[in-house]
Amino acid sequence: MRWLKGLIMAIILLAVLIIGILFATNNQQALPLNLIWFELPEASLSVWLLASLAVGVLLGMLAMSGVYIRLRTLLTRAQRHNQQQRKELDRLRVQEMKELP
């Protein structure tokens, strides 16, 4: 079953690679990127699109890091509480066994 998963992942990776190569070769027009306050130097359209994708991914990861940290903190707190509850339960079980005649 693992080999099937690896084969499917290889096929998907190959398809994405081929699409990326086709995308880059079909978008070779050099153009400057005009941001309202300044103009960036000329580069191919595929470079600007891939750069904007990378910036968007990084900004998305940065935006989600606050949520990730908050959830991680809640998970750690819940695990600590769970461990304390287990210790208390074990202590009560031992105490009950001692009280039995």
mmCIF file of C-alpha atoms in Angstrom:
data_model
loop_
_atom_site.group_PDB
_atom_site.id
_atom_site.type_symbol
_atom_site.label_atom_id
_atom_site.label_comp_id
_atom_site.label_asym_id
_atom_site.label_seq_id
_atom_site.Cartn_x
_atom_site.Cartn_y
_atom_site.Cartn_z
ATOM 1 C CA MET A 1 0.000 0.000 0.000
ATOM 2 C CA ARG A 2 2.910 2.356 0.705
ATOM 3 C CA TRP A 3 4.268 1.834 -2.805
ATOM 4 C CA LEU A 4 0.872 2.860 -4.248
ATOM 5 C CA LYS A 5 0.898 6.060 -2.209
ATOM 6 C CA GLY A 6 4.468 6.751 -3.369
ATOM 7 C CA LEU A 7 3.500 6.096 -6.987
ATOM 8 C CA ILE A 8 0.531 8.462 -6.792
ATOM 9 C CA MET A 9 2.673 11.160 -5.159
ATOM 10 C CA ALA A 10 5.331 10.723 -7.873
ATOM 11 C CA ILE A 11 2.707 11.068 -10.615
ATOM 12 C CA ILE A 12 1.266 14.206 -8.996
ATOM 13 C CA LEU A 13 4.756 15.681 -8.543
ATOM 14 C CA LEU A 14 5.626 14.942 -12.169
ATOM 15 C CA ALA A 15 2.375 16.537 -13.382
ATOM 16 C CA VAL A 16 2.996 19.683 -11.317
ATOM 17 C CA LEU A 17 6.570 19.868 -12.600
ATOM 18 C CA ILE A 18 5.456 19.568 -16.232
ATOM 19 C CA ILE A 19 2.739 22.198 -15.749
ATOM 20 C CA GLY A 20 5.294 24.520 -14.120
ATOM 21 C CA ILE A 21 7.733 24.094 -17.001
ATOM 22 C CA LEU A 22 4.978 24.756 -19.546
ATOM 23 C CA PHE A 23 3.860 27.796 -17.551
ATOM 24 C CA ALA A 24 7.376 29.230 -17.470
ATOM 25 C CA THR A 25 8.055 28.628 -21.171
ATOM 26 C CA ASN A 26 4.725 30.113 -22.294
ATOM 27 C CA ASN A 27 5.130 33.315 -20.246
ATOM 28 C CA GLN A 28 8.502 34.673 -21.338
ATOM 29 C CA GLN A 29 7.401 38.258 -22.029
ATOM 30 C CA ALA A 30 9.585 40.654 -20.070
ATOM 31 C CA LEU A 31 7.665 43.400 -18.348
ATOM 32 C CA PRO A 32 8.278 45.761 -15.459
ATOM 33 C CA LEU A 33 6.055 45.514 -12.422
ATOM 34 C CA ASN A 34 4.574 48.893 -11.563
ATOM 35 C CA LEU A 35 3.704 49.205 -7.904
ATOM 36 C CA ILE A 36 1.960 52.481 -7.173
ATOM 37 C CA TRP A 37 4.967 54.160 -5.554
ATOM 38 C CA PHE A 38 7.807 52.572 -7.507
ATOM 39 C CA GLU A 39 8.541 50.367 -10.492
ATOM 40 C CA LEU A 40 10.401 47.077 -10.266
ATOM 41 C CA PRO A 41 12.827 46.053 -13.041
ATOM 42 C CA GLU A 42 11.779 43.980 -16.028
ATOM 43 C CA ALA A 43 11.424 40.235 -15.554
ATOM 44 C CA SER A 44 9.371 37.561 -17.243
ATOM 45 C CA LEU A 45 5.701 37.282 -16.382
ATOM 46 C CA SER A 46 6.213 33.819 -14.922
ATOM 47 C CA VAL A 47 8.819 35.160 -12.492
ATOM 48 C CA TRP A 48 6.449 37.870 -11.240
ATOM 49 C CA LEU A 49 3.553 35.434 -10.885
ATOM 50 C CA LEU A 50 5.630 32.847 -9.039
ATOM 51 C CA ALA A 51 7.122 35.564 -6.813
ATOM 52 C CA SER A 52 3.634 36.823 -5.947
ATOM 53 C CA LEU A 53 2.594 33.248 -5.148
ATOM 54 C CA ALA A 54 5.593 32.837 -2.828
ATOM 55 C CA VAL A 55 4.893 36.157 -1.084
ATOM 56 C CA GLY A 56 1.229 35.184 -0.659
ATOM 57 C CA VAL A 57 2.160 31.825 0.840
ATOM 58 C CA LEU A 58 4.592 33.459 3.270
ATOM 59 C CA LEU A 59 2.044 36.098 4.295
ATOM 60 C CA GLY A 60 -0.580 33.391 4.805
ATOM 61 C CA MET A 61 1.788 31.397 6.995
ATOM 62 C CA LEU A 62 2.611 34.529 8.991
ATOM 63 C CA ALA A 63 -1.078 35.312 9.449
ATOM 64 C CA MET A 64 -1.828 31.772 10.651
ATOM 65 C CA SER A 65 1.111 31.608 13.055
ATOM 66 C CA GLY A 66 -0.868 33.460 15.748
ATOM 67 C CA VAL A 67 -3.694 30.930 15.540
ATOM 68 C CA TYR A 68 -1.184 28.064 15.540
ATOM 69 C CA ILE A 69 0.594 29.363 18.638
ATOM 70 C CA ARG A 70 -2.708 29.902 20.472
ATOM 71 C CA LEU A 71 -3.935 26.391 19.647
ATOM 72 C CA ARG A 72 -0.587 24.873 20.591
ATOM 73 C CA THR A 73 -0.746 26.643 23.954
ATOM 74 C CA LEU A 74 -4.285 25.373 24.556
ATOM 75 C CA LEU A 75 -3.212 21.834 23.642
ATOM 76 C CA THR A 76 -0.264 21.947 26.039
ATOM 77 C CA ARG A 77 -2.486 23.277 28.815
ATOM 78 C CA ALA A 78 -5.091 20.554 28.177
ATOM 79 C CA GLN A 79 -2.423 17.831 28.162
ATOM 80 C CA ARG A 80 -1.034 19.110 31.457
ATOM 81 C CA HIS A 81 -4.538 19.186 32.961
ATOM 82 C CA ASN A 82 -5.200 15.671 31.661
ATOM 83 C CA GLN A 83 -1.988 14.397 33.252
ATOM 84 C CA GLN A 84 -2.916 15.987 36.592
ATOM 85 C CA GLN A 85 -6.350 14.361 36.410
ATOM 86 C CA ARG A 86 -4.776 10.968 35.711
ATOM 87 C CA LYS A 87 -2.444 11.325 38.709
ATOM 88 C CA GLU A 88 -5.389 12.265 40.922
ATOM 89 C CA LEU A 89 -7.387 9.289 39.648
ATOM 90 C CA ASP A 90 -4.478 6.916 40.294
ATOM 91 C CA ARG A 91 -4.031 8.356 43.791
ATOM 92 C CA LEU A 92 -7.729 7.846 44.535
ATOM 93 C CA ARG A 93 -7.633 4.282 43.223
ATOM 94 C CA VAL A 94 -4.667 3.453 45.465
ATOM 95 C CA GLN A 95 -6.382 5.080 48.447
ATOM 96 C CA GLU A 96 -9.548 3.047 47.776
ATOM 97 C CA MET A 97 -7.542 -0.178 47.609
ATOM 98 C CA LYS A 98 -5.932 0.614 50.972
ATOM 99 C CA GLU A 99 -9.333 1.215 52.597
ATOM 100 C CA LEU A 100 -10.735 -2.151 51.536
ATOM 101 C CA PRO A 101 -10.486 -4.842 54.288
#
